[in-house]
Short mmCIF file of C-alpha atoms in Angstrom, two decimals:
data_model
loop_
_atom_site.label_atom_id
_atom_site.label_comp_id
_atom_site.label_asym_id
_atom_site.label_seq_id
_atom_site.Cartn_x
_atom_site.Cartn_y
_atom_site.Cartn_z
CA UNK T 24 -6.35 -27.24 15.24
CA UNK T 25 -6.62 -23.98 13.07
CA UNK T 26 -7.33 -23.39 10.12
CA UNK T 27 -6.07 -25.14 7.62
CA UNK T 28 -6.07 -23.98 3.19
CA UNK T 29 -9.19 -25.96 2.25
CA UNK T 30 -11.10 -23.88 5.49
CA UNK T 31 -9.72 -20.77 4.74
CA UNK T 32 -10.85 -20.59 0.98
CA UNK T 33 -14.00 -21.53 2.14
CA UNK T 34 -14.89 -18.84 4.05
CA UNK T 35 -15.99 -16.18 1.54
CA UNK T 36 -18.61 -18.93 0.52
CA UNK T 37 -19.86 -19.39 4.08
CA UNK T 38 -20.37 -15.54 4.32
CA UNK T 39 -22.50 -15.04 1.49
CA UNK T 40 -24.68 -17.94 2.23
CA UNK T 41 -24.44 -16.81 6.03
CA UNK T 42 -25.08 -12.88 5.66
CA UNK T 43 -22.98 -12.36 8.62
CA UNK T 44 -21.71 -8.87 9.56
CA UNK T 45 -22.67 -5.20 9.19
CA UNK T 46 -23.40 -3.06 6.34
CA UNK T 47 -25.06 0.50 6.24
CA UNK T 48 -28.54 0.75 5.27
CA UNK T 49 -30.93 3.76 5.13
CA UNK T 50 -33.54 4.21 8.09
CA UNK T 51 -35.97 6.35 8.86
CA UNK T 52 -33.80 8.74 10.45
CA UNK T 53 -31.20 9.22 7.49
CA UNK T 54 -34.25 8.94 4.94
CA UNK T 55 -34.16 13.04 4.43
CA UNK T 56 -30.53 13.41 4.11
CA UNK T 57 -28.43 16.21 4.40
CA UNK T 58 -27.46 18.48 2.17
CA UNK T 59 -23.73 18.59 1.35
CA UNK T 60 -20.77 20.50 -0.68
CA UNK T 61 -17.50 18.95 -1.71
CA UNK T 62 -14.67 20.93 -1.46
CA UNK T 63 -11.51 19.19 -2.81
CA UNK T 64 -8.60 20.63 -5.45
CA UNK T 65 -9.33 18.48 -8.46
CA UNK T 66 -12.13 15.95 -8.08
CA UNK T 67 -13.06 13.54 -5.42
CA UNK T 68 -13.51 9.92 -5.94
CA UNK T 69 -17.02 8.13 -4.21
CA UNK T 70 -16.35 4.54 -2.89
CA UNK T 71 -18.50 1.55 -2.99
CA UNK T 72 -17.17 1.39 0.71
CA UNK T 73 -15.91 3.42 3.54
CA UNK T 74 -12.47 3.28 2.25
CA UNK T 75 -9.55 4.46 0.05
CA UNK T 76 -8.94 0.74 -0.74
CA UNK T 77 -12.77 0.35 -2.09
CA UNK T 78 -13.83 0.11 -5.57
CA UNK T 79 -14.38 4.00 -7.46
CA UNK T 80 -17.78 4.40 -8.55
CA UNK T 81 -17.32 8.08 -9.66
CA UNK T 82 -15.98 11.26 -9.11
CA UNK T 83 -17.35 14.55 -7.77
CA UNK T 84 -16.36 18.04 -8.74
CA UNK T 85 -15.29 20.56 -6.52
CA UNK T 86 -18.53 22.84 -5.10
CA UNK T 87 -20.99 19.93 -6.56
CA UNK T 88 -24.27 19.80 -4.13
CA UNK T 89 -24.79 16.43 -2.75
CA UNK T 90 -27.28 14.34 -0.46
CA UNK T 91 -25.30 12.70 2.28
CA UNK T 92 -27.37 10.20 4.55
CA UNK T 93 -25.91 8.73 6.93
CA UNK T 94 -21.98 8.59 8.85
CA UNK T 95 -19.55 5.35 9.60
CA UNK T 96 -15.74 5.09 10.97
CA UNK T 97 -13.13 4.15 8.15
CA UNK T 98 -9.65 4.70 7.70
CA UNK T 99 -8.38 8.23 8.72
CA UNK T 100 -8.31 10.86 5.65
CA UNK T 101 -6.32 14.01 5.80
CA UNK T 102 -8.73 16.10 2.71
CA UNK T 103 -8.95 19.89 2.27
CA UNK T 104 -11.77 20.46 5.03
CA UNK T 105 -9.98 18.97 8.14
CA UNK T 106 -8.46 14.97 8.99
CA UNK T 107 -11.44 12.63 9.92
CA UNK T 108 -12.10 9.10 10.15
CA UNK T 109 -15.67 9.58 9.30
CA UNK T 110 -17.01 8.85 5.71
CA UNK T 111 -20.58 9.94 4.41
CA UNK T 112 -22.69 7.84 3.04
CA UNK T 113 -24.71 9.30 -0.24
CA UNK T 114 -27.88 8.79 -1.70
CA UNK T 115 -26.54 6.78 -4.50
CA UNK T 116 -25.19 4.22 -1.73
CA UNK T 117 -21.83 5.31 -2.34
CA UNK T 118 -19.29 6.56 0.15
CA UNK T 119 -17.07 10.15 0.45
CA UNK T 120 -14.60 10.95 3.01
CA UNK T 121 -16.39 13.58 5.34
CA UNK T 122 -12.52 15.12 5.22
CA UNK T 123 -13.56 16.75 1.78
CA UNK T 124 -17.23 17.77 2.70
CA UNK T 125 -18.97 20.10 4.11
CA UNK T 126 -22.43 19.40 5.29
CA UNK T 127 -25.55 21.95 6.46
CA UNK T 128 -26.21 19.79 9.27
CA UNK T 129 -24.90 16.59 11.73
CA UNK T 130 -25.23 13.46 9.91
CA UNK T 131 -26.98 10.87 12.04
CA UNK T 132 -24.80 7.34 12.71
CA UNK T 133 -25.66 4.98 9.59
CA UNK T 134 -28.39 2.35 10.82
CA UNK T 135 -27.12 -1.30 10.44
CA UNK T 136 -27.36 -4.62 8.41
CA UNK T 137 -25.91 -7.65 6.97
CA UNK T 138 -22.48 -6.37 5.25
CA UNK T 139 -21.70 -6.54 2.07
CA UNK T 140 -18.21 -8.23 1.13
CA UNK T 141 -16.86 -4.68 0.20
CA UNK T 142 -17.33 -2.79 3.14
CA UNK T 143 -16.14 -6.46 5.00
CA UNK T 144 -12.98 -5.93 3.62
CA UNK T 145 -12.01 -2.79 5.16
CA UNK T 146 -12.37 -3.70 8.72
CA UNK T 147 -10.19 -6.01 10.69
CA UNK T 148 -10.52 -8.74 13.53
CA UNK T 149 -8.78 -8.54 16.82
CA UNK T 150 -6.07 -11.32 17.56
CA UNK T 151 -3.95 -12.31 20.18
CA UNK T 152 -0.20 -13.64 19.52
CA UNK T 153 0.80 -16.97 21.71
CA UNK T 154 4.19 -18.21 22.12
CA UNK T 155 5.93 -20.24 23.86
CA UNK T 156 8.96 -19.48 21.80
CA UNK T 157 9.82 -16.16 22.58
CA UNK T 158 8.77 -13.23 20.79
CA UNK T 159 7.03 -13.50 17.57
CA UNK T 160 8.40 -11.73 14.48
CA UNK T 161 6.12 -9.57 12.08
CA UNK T 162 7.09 -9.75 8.44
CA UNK T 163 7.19 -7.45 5.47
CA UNK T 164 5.74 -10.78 3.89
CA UNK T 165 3.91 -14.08 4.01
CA UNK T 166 6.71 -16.08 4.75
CA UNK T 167 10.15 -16.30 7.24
CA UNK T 168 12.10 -14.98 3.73
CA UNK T 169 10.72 -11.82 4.20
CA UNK T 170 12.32 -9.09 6.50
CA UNK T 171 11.36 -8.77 9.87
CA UNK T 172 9.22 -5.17 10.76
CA UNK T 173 9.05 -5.63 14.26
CA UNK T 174 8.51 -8.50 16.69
CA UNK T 175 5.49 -8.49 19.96
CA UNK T 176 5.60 -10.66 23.05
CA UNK T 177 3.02 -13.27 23.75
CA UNK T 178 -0.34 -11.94 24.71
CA UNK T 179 -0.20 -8.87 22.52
CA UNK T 180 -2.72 -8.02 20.16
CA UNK T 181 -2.63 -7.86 16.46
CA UNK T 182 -5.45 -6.74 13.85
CA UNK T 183 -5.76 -9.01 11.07
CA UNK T 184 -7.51 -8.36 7.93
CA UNK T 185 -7.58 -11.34 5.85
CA UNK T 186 -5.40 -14.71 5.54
CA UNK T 187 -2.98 -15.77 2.54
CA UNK T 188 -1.25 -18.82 1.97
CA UNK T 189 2.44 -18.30 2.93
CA UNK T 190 5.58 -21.08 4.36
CA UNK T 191 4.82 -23.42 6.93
CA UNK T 192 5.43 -22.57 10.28
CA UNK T 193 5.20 -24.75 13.08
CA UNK T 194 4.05 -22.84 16.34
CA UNK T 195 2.48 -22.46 19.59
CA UNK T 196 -1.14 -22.33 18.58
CA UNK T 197 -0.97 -24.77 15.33
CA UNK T 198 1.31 -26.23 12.57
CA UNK T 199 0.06 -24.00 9.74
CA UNK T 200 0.94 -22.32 5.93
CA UNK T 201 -1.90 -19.22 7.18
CA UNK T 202 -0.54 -16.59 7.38
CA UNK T 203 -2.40 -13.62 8.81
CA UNK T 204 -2.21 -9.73 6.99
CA UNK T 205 -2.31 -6.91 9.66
CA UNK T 206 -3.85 -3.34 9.20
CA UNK T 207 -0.36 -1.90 8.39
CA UNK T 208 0.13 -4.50 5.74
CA UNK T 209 2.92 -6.59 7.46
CA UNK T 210 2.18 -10.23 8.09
CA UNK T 211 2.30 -12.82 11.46
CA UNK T 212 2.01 -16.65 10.96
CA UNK T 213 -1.13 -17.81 11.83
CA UNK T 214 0.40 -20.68 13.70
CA UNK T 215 1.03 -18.23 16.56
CA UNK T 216 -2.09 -15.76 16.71
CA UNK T 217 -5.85 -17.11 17.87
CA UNK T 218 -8.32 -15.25 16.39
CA UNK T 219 -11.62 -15.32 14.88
CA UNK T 220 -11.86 -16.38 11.47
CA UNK T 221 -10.31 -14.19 8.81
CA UNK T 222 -11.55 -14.31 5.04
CA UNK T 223 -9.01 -15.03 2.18
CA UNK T 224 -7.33 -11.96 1.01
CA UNK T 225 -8.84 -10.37 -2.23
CA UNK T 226 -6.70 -11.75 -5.49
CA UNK T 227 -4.85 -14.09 -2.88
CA UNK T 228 -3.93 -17.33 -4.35
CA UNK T 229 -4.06 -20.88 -2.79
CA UNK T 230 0.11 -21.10 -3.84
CA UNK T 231 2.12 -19.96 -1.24
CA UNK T 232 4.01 -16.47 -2.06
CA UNK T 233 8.01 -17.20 -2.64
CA UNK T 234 10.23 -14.20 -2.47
CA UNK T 235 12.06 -13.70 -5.71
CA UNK T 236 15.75 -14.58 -6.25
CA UNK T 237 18.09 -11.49 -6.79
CA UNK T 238 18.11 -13.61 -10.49
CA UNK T 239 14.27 -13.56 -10.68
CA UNK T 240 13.59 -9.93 -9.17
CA UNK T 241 15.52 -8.55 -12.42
CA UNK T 242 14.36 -10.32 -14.50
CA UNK T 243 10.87 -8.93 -14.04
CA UNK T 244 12.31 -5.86 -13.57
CA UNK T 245 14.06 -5.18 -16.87
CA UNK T 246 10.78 -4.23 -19.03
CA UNK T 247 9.07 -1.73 -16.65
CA UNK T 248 12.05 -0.22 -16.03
CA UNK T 249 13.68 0.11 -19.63
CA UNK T 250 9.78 1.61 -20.88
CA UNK T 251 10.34 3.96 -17.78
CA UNK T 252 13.31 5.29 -19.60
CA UNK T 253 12.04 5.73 -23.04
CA UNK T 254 8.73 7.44 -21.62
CA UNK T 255 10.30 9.84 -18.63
CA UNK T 256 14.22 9.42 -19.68
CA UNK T 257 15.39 7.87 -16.24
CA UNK T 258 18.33 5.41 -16.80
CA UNK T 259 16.71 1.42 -16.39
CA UNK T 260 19.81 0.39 -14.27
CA UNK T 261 18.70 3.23 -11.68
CA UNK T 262 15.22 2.27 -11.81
CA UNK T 263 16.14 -1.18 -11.03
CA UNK T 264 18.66 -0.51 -8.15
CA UNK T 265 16.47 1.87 -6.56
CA UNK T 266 13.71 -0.86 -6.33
CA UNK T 267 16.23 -3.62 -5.30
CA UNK T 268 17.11 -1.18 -2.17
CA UNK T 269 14.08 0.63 -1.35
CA UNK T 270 11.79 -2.53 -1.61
CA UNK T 271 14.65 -4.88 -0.14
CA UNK T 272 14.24 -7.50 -3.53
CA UNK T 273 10.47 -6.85 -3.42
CA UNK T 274 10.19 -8.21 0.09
CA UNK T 275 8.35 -4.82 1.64
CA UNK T 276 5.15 -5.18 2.56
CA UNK T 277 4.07 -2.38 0.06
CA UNK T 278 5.41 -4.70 -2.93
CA UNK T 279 3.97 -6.95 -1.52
CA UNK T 280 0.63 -5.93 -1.08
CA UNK T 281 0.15 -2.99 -3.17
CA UNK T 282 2.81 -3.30 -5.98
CA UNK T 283 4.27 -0.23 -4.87
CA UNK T 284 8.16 -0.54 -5.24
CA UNK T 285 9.14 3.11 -3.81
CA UNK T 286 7.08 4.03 -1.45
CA UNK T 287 4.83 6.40 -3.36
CA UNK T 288 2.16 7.91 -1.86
CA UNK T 289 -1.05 9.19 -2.72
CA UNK T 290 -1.83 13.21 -2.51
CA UNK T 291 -4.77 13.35 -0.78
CA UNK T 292 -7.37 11.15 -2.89
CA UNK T 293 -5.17 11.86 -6.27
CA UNK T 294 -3.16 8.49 -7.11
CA UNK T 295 -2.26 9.43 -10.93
CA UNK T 296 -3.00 7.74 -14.11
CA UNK T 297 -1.04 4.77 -13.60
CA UNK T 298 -2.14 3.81 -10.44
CA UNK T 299 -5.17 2.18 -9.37
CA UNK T 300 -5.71 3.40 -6.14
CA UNK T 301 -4.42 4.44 -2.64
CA UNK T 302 -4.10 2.10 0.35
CA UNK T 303 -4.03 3.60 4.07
CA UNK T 304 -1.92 2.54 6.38
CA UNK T 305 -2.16 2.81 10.34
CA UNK T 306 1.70 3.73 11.15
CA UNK T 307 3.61 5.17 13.99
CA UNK T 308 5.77 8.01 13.76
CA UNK T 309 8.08 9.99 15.89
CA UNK T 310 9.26 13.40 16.51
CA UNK T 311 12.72 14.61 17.20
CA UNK T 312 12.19 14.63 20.93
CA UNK T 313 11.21 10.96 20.45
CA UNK T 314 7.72 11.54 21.13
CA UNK T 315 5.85 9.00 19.10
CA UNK T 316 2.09 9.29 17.59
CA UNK T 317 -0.48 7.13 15.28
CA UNK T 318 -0.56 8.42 12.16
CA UNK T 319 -1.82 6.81 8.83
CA UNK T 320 0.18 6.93 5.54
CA UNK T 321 -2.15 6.78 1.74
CA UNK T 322 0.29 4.55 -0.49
CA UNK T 323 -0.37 4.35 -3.93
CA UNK T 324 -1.34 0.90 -5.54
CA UNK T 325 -0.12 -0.59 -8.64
CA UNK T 326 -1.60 -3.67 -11.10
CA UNK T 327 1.89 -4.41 -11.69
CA UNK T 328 5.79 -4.01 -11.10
CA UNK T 329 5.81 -2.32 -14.93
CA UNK T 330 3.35 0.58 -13.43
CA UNK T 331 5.30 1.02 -10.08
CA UNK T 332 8.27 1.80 -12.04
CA UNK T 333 7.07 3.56 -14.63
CA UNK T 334 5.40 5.98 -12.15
CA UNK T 335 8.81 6.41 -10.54
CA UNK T 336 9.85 7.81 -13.43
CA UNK T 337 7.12 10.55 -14.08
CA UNK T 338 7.50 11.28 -10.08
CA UNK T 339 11.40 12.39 -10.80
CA UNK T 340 10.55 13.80 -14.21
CA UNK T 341 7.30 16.09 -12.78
CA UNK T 342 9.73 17.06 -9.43
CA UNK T 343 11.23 20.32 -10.43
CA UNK T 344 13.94 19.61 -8.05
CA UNK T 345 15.07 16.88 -9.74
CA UNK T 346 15.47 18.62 -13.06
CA UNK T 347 19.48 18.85 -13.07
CA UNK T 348 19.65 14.92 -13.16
CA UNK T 349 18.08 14.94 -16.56
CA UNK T 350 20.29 16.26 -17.93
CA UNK T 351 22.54 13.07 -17.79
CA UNK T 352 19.52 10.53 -18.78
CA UNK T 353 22.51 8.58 -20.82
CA UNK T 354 24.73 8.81 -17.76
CA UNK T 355 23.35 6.41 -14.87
CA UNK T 356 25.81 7.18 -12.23
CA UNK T 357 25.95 11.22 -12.65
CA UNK T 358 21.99 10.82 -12.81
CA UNK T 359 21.67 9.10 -9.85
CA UNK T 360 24.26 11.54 -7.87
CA UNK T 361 21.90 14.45 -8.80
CA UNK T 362 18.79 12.61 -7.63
CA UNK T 363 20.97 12.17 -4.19
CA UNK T 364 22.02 15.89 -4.28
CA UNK T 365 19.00 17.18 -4.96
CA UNK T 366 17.40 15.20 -1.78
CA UNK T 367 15.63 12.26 -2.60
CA UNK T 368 17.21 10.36 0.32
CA UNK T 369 18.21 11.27 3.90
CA UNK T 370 21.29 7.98 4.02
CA UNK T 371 24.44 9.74 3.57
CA UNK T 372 25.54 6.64 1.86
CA UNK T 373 22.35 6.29 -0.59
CA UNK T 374 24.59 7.00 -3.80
CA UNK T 375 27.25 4.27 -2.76
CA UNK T 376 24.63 1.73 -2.21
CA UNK T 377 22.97 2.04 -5.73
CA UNK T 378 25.76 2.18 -7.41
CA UNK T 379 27.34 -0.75 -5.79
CA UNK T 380 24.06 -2.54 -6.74
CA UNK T 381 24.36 -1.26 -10.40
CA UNK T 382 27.74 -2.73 -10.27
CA UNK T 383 27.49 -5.98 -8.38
CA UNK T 384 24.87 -6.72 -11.14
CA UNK T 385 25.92 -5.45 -14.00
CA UNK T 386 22.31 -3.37 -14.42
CA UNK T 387 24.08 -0.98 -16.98
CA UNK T 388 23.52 -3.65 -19.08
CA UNK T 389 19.91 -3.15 -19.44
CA UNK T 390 20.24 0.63 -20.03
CA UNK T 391 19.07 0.72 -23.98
CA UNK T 392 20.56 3.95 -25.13
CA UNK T 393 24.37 1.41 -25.34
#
């Protein structure tokens, strides 16, 4: 059978008794180092991993000298130097994306070692789907509430990052409440992929994730988005509608994951100051002639629903294009038409589906100024 809840919380215990994996550690050929400059717009954040999801352990300015050791692979970085998925390891033992450096020489592959649970959790495991029931659907969340993001036949791969504990499903591989998050951030039920073992997610809890009632989802909107108007002056029942649509009841996988209700995203390594940090996600996209590419996409990451709105605020209030709709900040349906007008979506219909929302719920209700 697979893995069942009282397995799957114990494998973060197993690894640190275990020392299993690979971390970077200095060797005689990166003892020297290499001599590097940063060259970034602001500042630029060092890592206690190869990754925009790791911990900040500081910030360097731009033109700052640093010793850079050794090289690894993490997530793809588009900085002011050129795109790389190469990230420098520093004398300090913390981590830079190379996309933002410039170095006087070739820095050598890092030598390896047992990995340390930071670094663990920005790599993935390869898994293969199994089904006897068709196609297997790929979820937005850890459960069969949440929308479907795509589906893959049996025998396709999948890379899995970590397990939560999500609905039951019964499937080809195992009965199971695993379910399995992917690179991208979208979920598969364990029951139906065999793979090696995957940790428990960072912050994940043992009590399977319910998606929110319509009821429930405004409820816990309400505060961040009423404090979003009094700090940046955009009207709560907007706030709130926008979120119900753009995060489909706070089903996506970036609410999800990431607390990120509108699909923010981060400018290079900048996130803001109510953020609290970017996550980078391998996506495809396609061009007009349909020609589709990997890409990645930097989303910004939120503590909590109240921060994810509040930020939409100050992104419409620092947007220079959106300056007309402020000027009906006691008018929701006006300001919402100028946010439209001014290009905020591409769906002809995007003003007729928020206000509809707004209506069908009565959200002018929670807009303070009445």
């Amino acid at each position: 059978m697979g893995l069942n809840t009282r397995r799957l919380l114990a494998v973060p215990l197993m690894a640190l008794t275990a020392g299993a994996g690979l971390v970077v550690a200095p060797g005689a050929a990166e003892a020297a180092g290499v001599t590097a400059t940063v060259t970034v717009g602001s500042t630029l954040k060092t890592r206690s991993a190869p990754s925009l999801a790791a911990k900040i352990t500081g910030s360097l300015r731009n033109g700052q000298k640093v010793t850079a050791l050794c090289r690894v692979t993490g997530p793809s970085v588009r900085g002011s130097v050129r795109t790389t998925t190469q990230w420098d390891r520093l004398s300090n033992g913390s981590y830079v994306s190379h996309g933002y450096v410039r170095t006087s020489a070739t820095l050598p592959l890092c030598a390896t070692t047992s990995k340390p649970k930071a670094a663990a959790a920005a790599t993935y495991k390869i898994g293969t789907v199994r089904s006897a029931d068709g196609v297997v659907n790929i979820r937005s969340g850890p459960s069969t509430a949440y929308p479907v993001k795509r589906s893959v036949a049996s025998g396709a791969t999948v890379q899995g990052v970590c397990g939560v504990v999500g609905s039951m499903v019964s499937g080809t591989v195992r009965s199971t409440t695993q379910w399995n998050r992917l690179s991208d951030g979208s979920y598969i039920s364990h029951a139906y992929v065999i793979t090696p073992t995957l940790h428990l997610c960072p912050g994940a809890s043992i009590t399977p994730i319910v998606a929110p009632t319509p009821d429930q989802f405004i409820k816990a909107a309400v505060p961040g988005a009423q404090k979003g108007w009094r700090e940046y002056g955009v009207p709560a029942s907007v706030t709130i509608a926008q979120a119900i649509l753009e995060s489909g009841w706070g089903r996506s996988s970036l609410s999800v994951t990431d607390g990120n209700y509108f699909g923010i995203k981060c400018q290079g390594s900048n996130y803001g100051t109510l953020a609290k940090g970017c996550h980078v996600y391998n996506t495809t996209e396609c061009d007009k002639a349909g020609k589709c590419f990997a890409t990645t996409g930097s989303f910004r990451i939120y503590a909590n629903m109240a921060n994810s709105f509040r930020d939409h605020g100050n992104f419409l209030r620092v947007n220079s294009r959106y300056k007309p709709a402020f000027t009906y900040t006691k008018d929701a349906n006006k300001f919402i038409w100028q946010v439209w007008k001014a290009g905020y979506a591409t769906d002809p219909n995007y003003y007729t589906k928020i206000t509809t929302l707004m209506a069908s719920y009565n959200l002018y209700q929670y807009d303070t100024w009445k």
